[in-house]
Amino acid sequence: MHQRGRKLETNKRTTLRQLVLFKEVPVELLYQFEATAQILTVERGDVLKHQAEPSDCYFVVQAGCCRLVQHSTQGRDVTLETFVADDVIGLVIALQGRKYPGTIESLKTGVVIRLSTATMLEVVDSYPLFYRNIMNMMRLRLLDAHERIRELSTEPVEQRIARSLVRLVRKLGDVWGDGRLSFDVALSRQDLAQFSGTTLETVSRVLKSWERENIVETGRERIIVLDLSKMRAIARGY
Amino acid sequence: MHQRGRKLETNKRTTLRQLVLFKEVPVELLYQFEATAQILTVERGDVLKHQAEPSDCYFVVQAGCCRLVQHSTQGRDVTLETFVADDVIGLVIALQGRKYPGTIESLKTGVVIRLSTATMLEVVDSYPLFYRNIMNMMRLRLLDAHERIRELSTEPVEQRIARSLVRLVRKLGDVWGDGRLSFDVALSRQDLAQFSGTTLETVSRVLKSWERENIVETGRERIIVLDLSKMRAIARGY
DNA sequence: CGGCACGTTGAAGGGCTTCAAGCTCTGTGG
DNA sequence: CCACAGAGCTTGAAGCCCTTCAACGTGCCG
């Protein structure tokens, strides 16, 4: 993970302006954010923030994909959220000076903008637009978290894996010409297990059985959904 | 569920003023909220909002306890959140005109204040204090939800039931003179199962085994924690 | 006192994990 | 270029945790 050179620095303003977070924000205000913004290129496995690290900044994903992962005591990690383009990471935590509930980690090559909390702290009270945006983001995340709680509480593993895939397709899916869907992220059985609350062996078995029914095609760290409607049906419990 | 008579109406202002949500809010602003506020007494089982119902109001619990419960397709319900005194219910959903993700239900006799969205919508942009409060509330709820996702993903049932109890004690616990803890809420095995993502039979078995070790004392819709430190130890996985 | 909701307990079984061994793919250095 | 290491994946076998079903208690209220 490193800062880009001058070439990208000059594009900082346009980059910021394109973000949903700064939509409808006056240009002169944007200058303030620009001053301390850093554009970072990240690689798979790069860590933006470690668990329990205190925070003086927040991030916006411009390209690529990051995740929030929580490390449990006996080595079983759980992926709590995924962030893709335009998603804001750790803003509220930063505004309130709290610690990260997990590690923020990049899943692939991408671009992330690092913003200092100070600027936002200064101006946020004068721009309800920011608050409304933040509230909506949080509402959606809470909704998602509640969904997952219900799924983990009541649904069998196969269904949960299907749900994870459908959810990931929606966020990271790459539609091909022939209607097939793949992920442009290296997605291991282990990763999928962490999304679904199960083990890598079970994921492997389920994927294999789906492959026999031509619902997916699998490879090393690669999953292609051939039949999304069947996938959705399984996710709904049929 | 019904509105109280004039006697309580006259106390509306003092009631509102005592709420954390309105802490530091100027008196003249409070008048606006007061105008449309309703003080409701609720009984066990009363429903404040049904799942998927659109919203033009929100609630603050003044006394008692409510929960957000989601109904799954095959009859297995899941309790997503509990609300006790000073907790705000459905404010963000109301502000953004969204539908409830579950049913809001009272768990015992209590008092709930019903506030119309209109007033808050008018003034919220001028009082960042409200936004900061709301953000913090949501942050804590998201934190809680993430914790539960991790627990459901990685921990065995006994541990999860222990965690549910510890969590409930913190929110609803009643410390007795001799250090024992009980709930002043009728809490059935079924309810506890819905908190922990398991079945009522399993809860019954676990509680019985704890009773044999003098960690709890149980009765019909009643649980008394005798040894909270042991309870916490189980919750942590020992 | 009878009905009903809540609770207990047993037995059966299955879904999923765990452990273990071997396989496949990929990148790397000799 | 090939061999090798290592990470990822597959597969089997064993078994346990938990659910499910079912029957029977038990406390509570009309």
XYZ file of C-alpha atoms (C1' of nucleotides) in Angstrom:
536
model
C 0.000 0.000 0.000
C 1.547 3.298 -0.996
C 0.671 6.816 -2.039
C 0.494 7.626 -5.673
C 2.733 10.201 -7.285
C 1.994 13.694 -8.470
C 0.028 12.605 -11.512
C -2.802 11.295 -9.379
C -2.502 14.109 -6.852
C -3.662 16.606 -9.474
C -6.752 14.465 -10.001
C -7.649 14.489 -6.368
C -10.335 17.096 -6.769
C -12.147 15.329 -9.570
C -11.823 12.055 -7.700
C -13.413 13.508 -4.593
C -16.139 15.220 -6.558
C -17.238 11.922 -8.060
C -17.927 10.357 -4.672
C -21.511 10.006 -3.527
C -20.427 11.201 -0.098
C -19.600 14.601 -1.584
C -22.544 14.877 -3.950
C -24.057 18.385 -3.859
C -21.250 19.603 -1.641
C -20.118 23.163 -2.569
C -16.764 23.375 -4.314
C -15.160 25.651 -1.755
C -15.933 23.071 0.905
C -14.409 20.380 -1.223
C -11.111 22.269 -1.130
C -10.924 21.689 2.596
C -11.357 17.975 2.225
C -8.933 17.908 -0.652
C -6.138 19.390 1.428
C -5.702 16.353 3.635
C -7.055 13.624 1.361
C -4.689 10.866 0.298
C -5.227 8.569 -2.609
C -3.900 5.102 -1.900
C -3.501 2.108 -4.132
C -4.062 -1.101 -2.270
C -3.319 -4.743 -2.999
C -5.025 -7.928 -1.913
C -4.331 -8.482 1.761
C -3.374 -4.905 2.586
C -4.705 -3.799 5.936
C -6.172 -0.297 6.211
C -6.906 -0.500 9.921
C -6.247 -3.110 12.531
C -8.817 -4.317 14.997
C -9.110 -2.067 18.081
C -6.927 0.600 16.492
C -8.112 4.079 17.431
C -9.102 6.235 14.540
C -8.220 9.675 13.235
C -9.292 9.068 9.649
C -11.857 7.335 7.506
C -11.872 5.861 4.016
C -13.879 5.850 0.837
C -13.428 3.012 -1.606
C -12.976 4.325 -5.124
C -12.209 1.048 -6.841
C -11.729 -2.486 -5.626
C -13.206 -4.104 -2.570
C -12.491 -4.184 1.152
C -13.941 -6.092 4.035
C -14.388 -5.770 7.770
C -13.262 -8.977 9.411
C -13.395 -9.858 13.065
C -10.887 -12.261 14.529
C -12.315 -14.659 17.055
C -10.307 -16.218 19.838
C -9.835 -19.718 18.395
C -8.782 -18.608 14.950
C -12.186 -18.587 13.320
C -12.565 -15.270 11.540
C -15.873 -13.735 10.552
C -16.448 -11.280 7.740
C -18.924 -8.683 8.951
C -19.182 -6.324 5.993
C -17.878 -5.760 2.513
C -17.212 -2.384 0.984
C -17.154 -1.603 -2.720
C -16.907 1.553 -4.801
C -18.404 4.606 -3.070
C -18.779 2.854 0.252
C -17.568 4.814 3.250
C -15.538 3.026 5.907
C -15.241 4.054 9.527
C -16.685 7.552 9.281
C -18.868 7.341 12.355
C -16.183 5.566 14.324
C -13.803 8.381 13.424
C -16.296 11.167 14.208
C -16.897 9.709 17.621
C -13.295 8.765 18.287
C -14.018 5.062 18.736
C -11.992 1.957 18.068
C -12.436 -0.281 15.063
C -14.513 -3.394 15.779
C -12.404 -5.419 13.362
C -9.724 -5.291 10.731
C -10.266 -3.468 7.450
C -8.610 -5.425 4.698
C -8.436 -5.083 0.932
C -9.631 -8.063 -1.093
C -8.097 -7.029 -4.376
C -6.128 -4.347 -6.154
C -7.964 -1.064 -5.818
C -7.956 2.602 -4.951
C -8.960 3.915 -1.555
C -9.187 7.517 -0.455
C -8.019 8.298 3.029
C -9.617 11.360 4.606
C -8.728 13.017 7.852
C -11.439 13.260 10.461
C -10.614 16.847 11.358
C -12.167 18.422 8.269
C -15.381 16.479 8.546
C -15.644 17.240 12.255
C -15.388 20.953 11.509
C -18.024 21.138 8.816
C -20.463 18.300 9.427
C -22.683 20.241 11.807
C -23.308 22.863 9.139
C -24.272 20.428 6.445
C -27.241 18.234 7.356
C -26.751 16.595 3.982
C -23.773 14.725 5.408
C -25.764 13.532 8.376
C -28.617 12.363 6.211
C -26.191 10.424 4.045
C -24.495 8.881 7.036
C -27.804 7.936 8.611
C -28.943 6.229 5.476
C -25.710 4.304 5.117
C -25.981 3.118 8.686
C -29.617 2.203 8.296
C -28.788 -0.019 5.348
C -25.923 -1.672 7.198
C -28.069 -2.339 10.221
C -30.750 -3.799 7.972
C -28.169 -6.061 6.411
C -26.788 -7.122 9.768
C -30.263 -7.969 11.030
C -30.929 -10.041 7.938
C -27.783 -12.009 8.575
C -28.732 -12.565 12.207
C -32.048 -14.015 11.129
C -30.363 -16.206 8.537
C -27.751 -17.514 10.958
C -30.432 -18.172 13.558
C -32.884 -20.078 11.410
C -31.470 -21.252 8.105
C -29.426 -24.330 7.183
C -25.924 -23.986 5.825
C -26.657 -24.533 2.142
C -29.201 -21.726 2.166
C -26.817 -19.396 3.954
C -24.046 -20.037 1.473
C -26.503 -19.308 -1.336
C -27.490 -16.067 0.368
C -23.847 -15.071 0.742
C -23.297 -15.672 -2.952
C -26.386 -13.731 -3.993
C -25.326 -10.888 -1.747
C -21.791 -10.933 -3.146
C -23.082 -11.061 -6.712
C -25.111 -7.945 -6.062
C -22.052 -6.133 -4.746
C -19.174 -7.548 -6.727
C -20.815 -9.422 -9.565
C -19.501 -9.180 -13.070
C -22.107 -10.009 -15.683
C -20.651 -11.712 -18.725
C -22.026 -11.576 -22.244
C -23.790 -14.904 -21.969
C -25.581 -14.076 -18.723
C -23.163 -15.899 -16.475
C -21.957 -14.155 -13.357
C -18.523 -14.288 -11.866
C -16.645 -12.415 -9.218
C -13.680 -10.332 -10.129
C -12.351 -11.064 -6.684
C -10.259 -14.035 -5.693
C -12.782 -15.789 -3.484
C -11.558 -18.864 -1.666
C -13.693 -21.517 0.021
C -12.320 -20.161 3.272
C -13.553 -16.654 2.458
C -17.018 -17.873 1.559
C -17.121 -19.869 4.771
C -16.355 -16.709 6.740
C -19.266 -14.976 5.056
C -21.670 -17.804 5.771
C -20.683 -18.899 9.242
C -19.482 -22.358 8.314
C -16.307 -24.282 7.469
C -14.332 -24.423 4.263
C -14.989 -28.169 3.908
C -18.736 -27.679 3.973
C -18.489 -24.877 1.416
C -16.456 -27.151 -0.813
C -19.031 -29.938 -0.600
C -21.952 -27.619 -1.274
C -20.251 -25.983 -4.247
C -19.441 -29.401 -5.690
C -23.048 -30.502 -5.408
C -24.167 -27.301 -7.101
C -21.641 -27.901 -9.812
C -23.178 -31.309 -10.503
C -26.528 -29.541 -11.000
C -24.970 -26.938 -13.289
C -25.836 -24.082 -10.979
C -22.237 -22.942 -10.608
C -18.856 -23.546 -12.096
C -15.934 -23.501 -9.715
C -12.205 -23.234 -9.842
C -9.361 -22.271 -7.640
C -10.483 -19.074 -5.885
C -13.071 -18.578 -8.578
C -16.829 -19.043 -8.660
C -19.068 -18.547 -11.663
C -22.811 -18.527 -11.156
C -24.447 -20.159 -14.154
C -28.034 -20.123 -12.959
C -28.774 -17.136 -10.777
C -32.494 -17.841 -10.513
C -31.841 -21.323 -9.116
C -29.293 -19.784 -6.779
C -31.868 -17.290 -5.541
C -34.389 -20.097 -5.102
C -31.974 -21.957 -2.833
C -31.286 -18.739 -0.948
C -35.025 -18.415 -0.314
C -35.196 -21.937 0.989
C -36.618 -24.001 -1.887
C -52.770 -0.288 24.536
C -54.506 3.025 25.192
C -53.864 6.697 25.827
C -53.754 7.889 29.381
C -56.164 10.470 30.707
C -55.673 14.146 31.475
C -53.621 13.537 34.579
C -50.736 12.166 32.575
C -51.237 14.671 29.763
C -50.275 17.520 32.046
C -47.063 15.704 32.827
C -46.139 15.380 29.181
C -43.638 18.195 29.264
C -41.703 16.878 32.236
C -41.811 13.400 30.782
C -40.305 14.568 27.511
C -37.701 16.674 29.238
C -36.391 13.669 31.130
C -35.591 11.760 27.942
C -31.991 11.491 26.851
C -33.117 12.210 23.304
C -34.165 15.705 24.376
C -31.270 16.439 26.664
C -29.983 19.989 26.143
C -32.849 20.765 23.807
C -34.213 24.330 24.308
C -37.580 24.526 26.022
C -39.314 26.377 23.216
C -38.370 23.539 20.877
C -39.731 21.027 23.322
C -43.139 22.690 22.997
C -43.267 21.661 19.378
C -42.600 18.042 20.204
C -45.034 18.173 23.077
C -47.917 19.217 20.847
C -48.149 15.915 19.026
C -46.623 13.565 21.592
C -48.798 10.820 22.979
C -48.138 8.923 26.153
C -49.225 5.317 25.855
C -49.441 2.600 28.427
C -48.681 -0.782 26.950
C -49.203 -4.337 28.119
C -47.287 -7.526 27.432
C -47.904 -8.560 23.842
C -49.085 -5.161 22.597
C -47.802 -4.396 19.132
C -46.556 -0.865 18.440
C -45.803 -1.465 14.776
C -46.256 -4.411 12.499
C -43.600 -5.741 10.185
C -43.465 -3.866 6.838
C -45.804 -1.180 8.111
C -44.844 2.238 6.769
C -44.016 4.782 9.385
C -45.124 8.298 10.276
C -44.039 8.194 13.890
C -41.392 6.904 16.242
C -41.289 5.862 19.881
C -39.297 6.359 23.017
C -39.594 3.827 25.794
C -40.141 5.511 29.117
C -40.725 2.433 31.213
C -40.950 -1.241 30.434
C -39.371 -3.112 27.599
C -40.046 -3.681 23.903
C -38.453 -5.830 21.268
C -38.008 -5.928 17.534
C -38.919 -9.378 16.293
C -38.693 -10.671 12.762
C -41.020 -13.397 11.572
C -39.412 -15.994 9.381
C -41.308 -17.986 6.787
C -41.577 -21.304 8.649
C -42.732 -19.862 11.944
C -39.342 -19.422 13.556
C -39.169 -15.917 14.929
C -35.987 -14.061 15.737
C -35.590 -11.246 18.225
C -33.271 -8.657 16.713
C -33.189 -5.952 19.371
C -34.553 -5.058 22.755
C -35.465 -1.576 23.865
C -35.591 -0.368 27.435
C -36.046 2.992 29.144
C -34.724 5.902 27.061
C -34.222 3.789 23.950
C -35.548 5.291 20.753
C -37.434 3.072 18.339
C -37.791 3.634 14.617
C -36.570 7.213 14.440
C -34.357 6.784 11.406
C -36.921 4.610 9.673
C -39.466 7.356 10.229
C -37.182 10.187 9.120
C -36.460 8.368 5.903
C -39.981 7.121 5.363
C -39.002 3.446 5.361
C -40.833 0.328 6.405
C -40.280 -1.509 9.641
C -38.000 -4.542 9.292
C -39.970 -6.398 11.943
C -42.671 -6.117 14.547
C -42.279 -3.883 17.586
C -43.820 -5.599 20.565
C -44.040 -4.824 24.240
C -42.675 -7.465 26.606
C -44.311 -6.138 29.749
C -46.433 -3.380 31.188
C -44.816 -0.064 30.464
C -45.054 3.468 29.160
C -44.115 4.428 25.638
C -44.104 7.873 24.117
C -45.283 8.155 20.560
C -43.887 11.098 18.633
C -44.874 12.296 15.212
C -42.169 12.397 12.581
C -43.219 15.799 11.259
C -41.788 17.812 14.144
C -38.460 16.066 14.094
C -38.218 16.402 10.330
C -38.726 20.151 10.617
C -36.118 20.826 13.247
C -33.512 18.087 12.995
C -31.396 19.889 10.396
C -30.966 22.838 12.734
C -29.862 20.789 15.703
C -26.753 18.711 15.039
C -27.147 17.455 18.578
C -29.986 15.247 17.394
C -27.902 13.841 14.592
C -24.987 13.113 16.873
C -27.299 11.309 19.257
C -28.875 9.313 16.480
C -25.510 8.390 15.010
C -24.273 7.158 18.332
C -27.376 5.092 18.908
C -27.001 3.484 15.517
C -23.313 2.861 16.017
C -24.006 0.967 19.208
C -26.753 -1.067 17.587
C -24.565 -1.967 14.655
C -21.797 -2.960 17.048
C -24.231 -5.169 18.885
C -25.527 -6.721 15.686
C -21.996 -7.497 14.524
C -21.212 -9.128 17.834
C -24.219 -11.357 17.457
C -23.228 -12.295 13.916
C -19.836 -13.376 15.154
C -21.370 -15.351 17.996
C -23.883 -17.109 15.769
C -21.144 -17.905 13.260
C -18.606 -19.375 15.598
C -19.955 -20.241 19.010
C -21.813 -23.306 20.315
C -25.336 -23.016 21.640
C -24.591 -23.068 25.346
C -22.232 -20.141 24.974
C -24.765 -18.186 22.929
C -27.489 -18.694 25.490
C -25.099 -17.486 28.173
C -24.316 -14.417 26.083
C -28.009 -13.691 25.607
C -28.539 -13.887 29.345
C -25.587 -11.642 30.135
C -26.823 -9.158 27.565
C -30.345 -9.258 28.975
C -29.073 -8.868 32.513
C -27.240 -5.726 31.493
C -30.394 -4.273 29.970
C -33.183 -5.632 32.129
C -31.455 -7.029 35.144
C -32.780 -6.434 38.610
C -30.159 -6.776 41.308
C -31.504 -8.164 44.525
C -30.167 -7.507 47.964
C -28.197 -10.723 48.120
C -26.436 -10.200 44.800
C -28.715 -12.438 42.785
C -30.034 -11.169 39.494
C -33.441 -11.699 38.049
C -35.428 -10.271 35.205
C -38.529 -8.309 35.845
C -39.772 -9.555 32.524
C -41.655 -12.744 31.908
C -39.040 -14.609 29.918
C -40.060 -17.947 28.475
C -37.732 -20.633 27.101
C -39.143 -19.768 23.726
C -38.163 -16.103 24.121
C -34.639 -16.986 25.159
C -34.385 -19.359 22.210
C -35.327 -16.505 19.877
C -32.537 -14.403 21.338
C -29.965 -17.142 20.966
C -30.854 -18.708 17.666
C -31.849 -22.095 19.001
C -34.906 -24.085 20.074
C -36.907 -23.969 23.273
C -36.011 -27.594 24.068
C -32.309 -26.881 23.953
C -32.741 -23.824 26.153
C -34.650 -25.934 28.652
C -31.895 -28.555 28.757
C -29.127 -25.989 29.143
C -30.940 -24.116 31.895
C -31.537 -27.375 33.745
C -27.867 -28.277 33.590
C -26.959 -24.837 34.879
C -29.457 -25.250 37.663
C -27.713 -28.454 38.736
C -24.483 -26.439 39.005
C -26.205 -23.671 40.964
C -25.529 -21.066 38.321
C -29.182 -20.213 37.835
C -32.523 -20.828 39.402
C -35.441 -21.259 37.038
C -39.168 -21.207 37.160
C -42.084 -20.684 34.848
C -41.142 -17.679 32.703
C -38.596 -16.698 35.306
C -34.816 -16.911 35.452
C -32.631 -15.915 38.351
C -28.896 -15.726 37.835
C -27.166 -16.882 41.001
C -23.577 -16.771 39.793
C -23.014 -14.027 37.253
C -19.254 -14.521 37.057
C -19.685 -18.181 36.114
C -22.312 -17.098 33.609
C -19.888 -14.623 32.072
C -17.194 -17.284 31.970
C -19.462 -19.568 29.953
C -20.348 -16.657 27.689
C -16.640 -16.163 27.025
C -16.221 -19.801 26.164
C -14.692 -21.377 29.260
C -61.042 -28.505 38.471
C -60.253 -28.632 33.823
C -58.015 -26.428 30.102
C -54.079 -24.392 28.346
C -49.711 -22.650 27.913
C -45.297 -23.503 29.436
C -41.797 -26.748 30.629
C -39.305 -31.224 30.889
C -37.395 -35.340 29.195
C -36.313 -39.166 26.084
C -35.203 -41.193 21.829
C -33.969 -40.956 17.134
C -31.666 -39.060 13.610
C -29.338 -35.859 10.677
C -26.754 -31.939 9.481
C -22.577 -30.245 10.052
C -17.943 -30.185 11.998
C -13.643 -32.189 12.724
C -9.733 -34.715 11.531
C -6.994 -36.621 8.190
C -5.121 -37.783 3.874
C -4.411 -36.919 -0.665
C -5.050 -34.045 -4.696
C -4.486 -29.817 -7.878
C -3.018 -25.678 -9.171
C 0.326 -21.788 -9.106
C 4.421 -19.550 -8.545
C 9.316 -19.939 -7.886
C 14.092 -20.981 -7.844
C 17.603 -24.117 -9.234
C 12.179 -25.953 -17.945
C 11.046 -28.787 -14.399
C 10.751 -29.898 -9.710
C 9.195 -28.601 -5.580
C 6.911 -26.161 -2.006
C 2.895 -24.375 -0.458
C -1.596 -22.779 -0.606
C -5.985 -24.036 -1.907
C -9.277 -27.741 -2.696
C -11.502 -32.377 -2.400
C -13.099 -36.353 -0.212
C -13.941 -39.824 3.296
C -14.950 -41.403 7.830
C -16.284 -40.664 12.467
C -19.040 -38.671 15.492
C -21.186 -35.096 18.098
C -24.041 -31.374 18.761
C -28.268 -30.044 18.143
C -32.860 -30.409 16.271
C -37.053 -32.732 15.819
C -40.838 -35.301 17.336
C -43.443 -36.932 20.831
C -45.226 -37.716 25.317
C -45.737 -36.396 29.618
C -45.325 -33.007 33.642
C -46.513 -28.666 35.909
C -48.094 -24.395 37.127
C -51.700 -20.890 36.378
C -56.189 -18.855 35.542
C -60.820 -18.878 34.563
